[in-house]
Short mmCIF file of C-alpha atoms in Angstrom, two decimals:
data_model
loop_
_atom_site.label_atom_id
_atom_site.label_comp_id
_atom_site.label_asym_id
_atom_site.label_seq_id
_atom_site.Cartn_x
_atom_site.Cartn_y
_atom_site.Cartn_z
CA MET U 1352 10.45 18.73 25.19
CA ILE U 1353 7.69 16.99 23.24
CA LYS U 1354 4.26 18.17 22.19
CA LEU U 1355 1.26 15.83 21.97
CA TRP U 1356 -1.87 16.36 19.82
CA THR U 1357 -5.08 14.37 19.44
CA ILE U 1358 -5.27 14.37 15.66
CA ALA U 1359 -1.71 15.49 15.65
CA LEU U 1360 -1.24 14.76 19.36
CA VAL U 1361 1.70 16.67 20.64
CA VAL U 1362 3.58 15.91 23.85
CA THR U 1363 6.31 18.15 25.27
CA PHE U 1364 8.72 16.90 27.93
CA VAL U 1365 9.93 19.29 30.60
CA THR U 1366 12.68 18.77 33.11
CA PRO U 1367 11.30 16.95 36.18
CA SER U 1368 11.66 18.55 39.61
CA PHE U 1369 9.99 17.98 42.96
CA GLY U 1370 6.54 19.50 43.31
CA GLY U 1371 2.86 18.81 42.84
CA ARG U 1372 0.54 16.94 45.20
CA PRO U 1373 2.00 14.98 48.15
CA ILE U 1374 1.00 11.62 46.68
CA GLU U 1375 3.34 12.24 43.76
CA ASP U 1376 6.39 13.21 45.85
CA SER U 1377 8.05 9.86 45.08
CA VAL U 1378 8.74 10.90 41.47
CA PRO U 1379 12.54 11.34 41.20
CA PRO U 1380 13.96 14.70 40.08
CA SER U 1381 16.41 15.25 37.24
CA SER U 1382 19.03 17.90 36.69
CA GLU U 1383 18.89 17.64 32.90
CA PRO U 1384 17.87 20.79 30.95
CA PRO U 1385 14.62 20.81 28.91
CA GLU U 1386 14.89 19.68 25.30
CA GLU U 1387 13.46 20.96 22.04
CA PRO U 1388 9.90 19.92 21.04
CA LYS U 1389 9.45 16.69 19.08
CA SER U 1390 6.19 15.73 17.36
CA VAL U 1391 4.38 12.44 17.90
CA PHE U 1392 0.88 11.36 16.89
CA SER U 1393 -2.22 10.10 18.70
CA SER U 1394 -1.93 6.71 17.00
CA GLU U 1395 1.51 6.23 18.56
CA TYR U 1396 2.19 4.36 21.74
CA TYR U 1397 5.54 3.99 23.48
CA CYS U 1398 7.65 1.14 24.79
CA TRP U 1399 11.12 0.47 26.19
CA THR U 1400 13.68 -0.97 23.81
CA GLN U 1401 15.81 -3.91 24.88
CA TRP U 1402 18.78 -3.15 27.15
CA PHE U 1403 22.04 -2.13 25.48
CA ASP U 1404 25.57 -2.44 26.90
CA ARG U 1405 28.14 -1.44 24.29
CA ASP U 1406 30.94 -0.40 26.64
CA ASP U 1407 32.53 -1.13 30.01
CA PRO U 1408 34.46 1.17 32.34
CA SER U 1409 37.89 -0.37 31.71
CA GLY U 1410 39.01 2.67 29.68
CA THR U 1411 37.98 6.24 30.46
CA GLY U 1412 34.51 5.19 31.63
CA ASP U 1413 31.25 3.66 30.43
CA TRP U 1414 30.12 5.43 27.24
CA GLU U 1415 26.58 4.35 26.28
CA THR U 1416 25.91 7.31 23.97
CA LEU U 1417 22.85 7.37 21.74
CA SER U 1418 24.93 8.25 18.66
CA ASP U 1419 27.20 5.23 19.12
CA LEU U 1420 24.32 2.89 19.90
CA LEU U 1421 22.40 4.01 16.79
CA LYS U 1422 25.43 3.09 14.67
CA GLN U 1423 26.02 -0.22 16.42
CA TYR U 1424 22.35 -1.26 16.53
CA PRO U 1425 20.70 0.17 13.38
CA ASN U 1426 16.89 0.09 13.33
CA GLU U 1427 16.72 -1.08 16.96
CA ILE U 1428 16.57 2.38 18.56
CA CYS U 1429 14.58 5.40 17.39
CA PRO U 1430 16.68 8.47 16.53
CA ASN U 1431 14.63 10.71 18.86
CA PRO U 1432 13.70 8.77 22.02
CA VAL U 1433 11.24 10.33 24.47
CA ASP U 1434 12.94 8.88 27.56
CA VAL U 1435 16.04 6.95 28.70
CA GLU U 1436 16.78 4.65 31.63
CA ALA U 1437 20.14 3.38 32.88
CA THR U 1438 20.91 0.69 35.46
CA THR U 1439 23.94 -1.32 36.48
CA LEU U 1440 24.19 -4.78 34.93
CA SER U 1441 22.73 -6.18 38.14
CA GLY U 1442 19.66 -3.92 37.82
CA THR U 1443 20.38 -1.10 40.29
CA PRO U 1444 18.99 2.22 38.94
CA ALA U 1445 21.84 4.54 37.99
CA LYS U 1446 20.61 7.35 40.26
CA GLN U 1447 20.78 5.04 43.27
CA THR U 1448 24.48 4.20 42.85
CA GLY U 1449 25.82 7.51 44.17
CA GLU U 1450 28.06 7.94 41.14
CA VAL U 1451 28.45 11.16 39.14
CA PHE U 1452 27.29 11.08 35.51
CA TYR U 1453 28.72 13.18 32.72
CA LYS U 1454 25.65 12.62 30.51
CA TYR U 1455 22.25 11.11 31.28
CA ASP U 1456 19.45 12.30 29.01
CA LYS U 1457 17.36 11.06 26.10
CA THR U 1458 19.31 13.10 23.53
CA SER U 1459 22.87 12.15 24.51
CA GLY U 1460 22.30 8.78 26.15
CA PHE U 1461 24.44 7.86 29.16
CA VAL U 1462 28.09 8.51 30.05
CA CYS U 1463 29.89 7.76 33.31
CA ARG U 1464 33.53 8.95 33.39
CA ASN U 1465 36.04 7.30 35.69
CA GLU U 1466 37.71 10.66 36.42
CA ASP U 1467 34.50 11.93 38.06
CA GLN U 1468 34.26 9.09 40.60
CA LYS U 1469 35.73 9.12 44.11
CA GLN U 1470 36.72 5.47 43.78
CA GLY U 1471 38.34 6.10 40.39
CA MET U 1472 36.12 3.83 38.29
CA CYS U 1473 32.47 3.66 37.23
CA LYS U 1474 30.24 0.65 37.58
CA ASP U 1475 29.25 -1.16 34.37
CA TYR U 1476 25.93 0.18 33.06
CA ARG U 1477 23.24 -0.72 30.53
CA VAL U 1478 20.66 1.60 28.94
CA ARG U 1479 17.31 1.45 27.20
CA PHE U 1480 15.19 4.06 25.43
CA SER U 1481 11.47 4.82 25.17
CA CYS U 1482 10.51 4.74 21.48
CA PRO U 1483 7.30 4.93 19.41
CA SER U 1484 5.27 1.97 18.19
CA ALA U 1485 7.38 1.28 15.09
CA TYR U 1486 10.15 0.07 17.45
CA CYS U 1487 7.83 -1.97 19.68
CA SER U 1488 6.57 -5.52 19.55
CA LYS U 1489 3.72 -5.80 17.05
CA LYS U 1490 1.53 -7.71 19.51
CA VAL U 1491 0.32 -5.61 22.44
CA CYS U 1492 -2.22 -6.65 25.09
CA TRP U 1493 -3.76 -3.39 26.30
CA THR U 1494 -5.39 -2.70 29.63
CA GLU U 1495 -8.60 -0.72 29.82
CA TRP U 1496 -8.32 3.08 29.79
CA PHE U 1497 -7.78 4.73 33.18
CA ASP U 1498 -8.54 8.30 34.28
CA ARG U 1499 -7.85 8.71 38.00
CA ASP U 1500 -7.28 12.46 38.03
CA ASP U 1501 -8.29 15.71 36.37
CA PRO U 1502 -6.30 18.94 36.05
CA SER U 1503 -8.31 20.90 38.64
CA GLY U 1504 -5.43 20.77 41.14
CA THR U 1505 -1.75 20.91 40.17
CA GLY U 1506 -2.31 18.93 36.96
CA ASP U 1507 -3.32 15.51 35.66
CA TRP U 1508 -1.36 12.81 37.57
CA GLU U 1509 -1.88 9.37 36.02
CA LEU U 1510 1.04 7.67 37.80
CA LEU U 1511 1.33 3.90 37.46
CA SER U 1512 1.87 3.44 41.20
CA ASN U 1513 -1.37 5.26 42.03
CA LEU U 1514 -3.34 3.53 39.27
CA ARG U 1515 -2.16 0.10 40.39
CA THR U 1516 -3.19 0.85 44.01
CA GLU U 1517 -6.62 2.10 42.96
CA ASN U 1518 -7.20 -0.67 40.39
CA PRO U 1519 -5.81 -3.87 41.98
CA GLY U 1520 -5.23 -6.73 39.56
CA LYS U 1521 -5.99 -4.65 36.45
CA ILE U 1522 -2.45 -3.61 35.45
CA CYS U 1523 0.47 -5.99 34.96
CA GLU U 1524 3.56 -5.84 37.17
CA THR U 1525 5.92 -4.45 34.50
CA PRO U 1526 4.12 -2.72 31.61
CA GLN U 1527 6.15 -2.41 28.41
CA HIS U 1528 3.96 0.13 26.60
CA ILE U 1529 1.93 3.23 27.44
CA GLN U 1530 -0.54 5.40 25.53
CA ALA U 1531 -2.15 8.65 26.69
CA LYS U 1532 -4.96 10.62 25.07
CA PRO U 1533 -6.73 13.84 26.03
CA LYS U 1534 -10.48 13.38 26.50
CA SER U 1535 -11.39 16.60 24.69
CA LEU U 1536 -11.34 16.98 20.91
CA LEU U 1537 -10.29 20.61 21.43
CA ALA U 1538 -6.86 19.32 22.46
CA SER U 1539 -6.11 18.79 18.76
CA PHE U 1540 -5.65 22.54 18.44
CA ILE U 1541 -3.56 23.26 21.55
CA GLY U 1542 -0.86 20.86 22.77
CA ASP U 1543 0.32 20.33 26.35
CA ASN U 1544 3.81 20.23 27.83
CA ILE U 1545 4.21 16.79 29.39
CA TYR U 1546 6.22 16.17 32.58
CA ILE U 1547 6.38 12.33 32.59
CA TYR U 1548 5.42 9.83 29.86
CA ASN U 1549 6.84 6.30 30.08
CA PRO U 1550 5.55 2.79 30.91
CA THR U 1551 7.54 2.58 34.16
CA GLN U 1552 6.20 5.73 35.86
CA GLY U 1553 3.05 6.52 33.87
CA PHE U 1554 1.87 9.94 32.71
CA VAL U 1555 1.92 13.41 34.30
CA CYS U 1556 0.89 16.80 32.91
CA ARG U 1557 1.49 19.74 35.28
CA ASN U 1558 -0.57 22.93 35.04
CA GLU U 1559 2.46 25.09 35.84
CA ASP U 1560 4.18 23.98 32.62
CA GLN U 1561 1.34 25.11 30.33
CA THR U 1562 1.00 28.37 28.44
CA PHE U 1563 -2.58 28.77 29.71
CA LYS U 1564 -1.72 27.25 33.14
CA LYS U 1565 -4.02 24.24 32.82
CA CYS U 1566 -3.62 20.80 31.24
CA TRP U 1567 -6.21 18.91 29.29
CA ASP U 1568 -7.82 15.94 31.05
CA TYR U 1569 -6.07 12.72 29.95
CA LYS U 1570 -6.74 9.00 30.06
CA VAL U 1571 -4.02 6.35 29.88
CA ARG U 1572 -3.62 2.65 29.21
CA PHE U 1573 -0.74 0.21 29.48
CA GLY U 1574 0.53 -2.56 27.21
CA CYS U 1575 1.36 -5.74 29.09
CA CYS U 1576 2.63 -8.17 26.44
#
């Protein structure tokens, strides 16, 4: 989990599960356990790295572990990513393949073992990680700030799909960066536990995950180049 502060903006990730308002029901669940807090700062924004494919399933499976990728691609992946995504080489999201995964989280990376598959062999996968600005392109074209929700209900849901529907033509098709900030200066003293924070899905803070049962009100923007 990550904590996000304004002056020292702290974001904490919690394990996703179904819940919240009906409009957000399309957010996929995850069976991964919550992780330890990691500090980031308000000046940071996040982006996806390039895709990495260091292995194929010809042996015991497809092992795209973070530790191996860090050794093979030094300085191209942050040591503590805030998110991970895996797809087949043709672009099918890993969770839509029906295969069983041994590891799939931002700490370990991704592992598909042949022994766990009914057909006896995994598909060939690629992975990418969500990393802070030091690992992103130096040139970023930012959208305006958006604030479609407040935490008066189940939390602050700034999902990209909802924002794109409500602001047609104002957000690019595939954002590569995202930045979120609480609107209150008081948030610099108390951090929130964050449910979703990546440029593909957007940003979500759920009230149920907070010590005081209510998130701060956030605004978000997306980087499109």
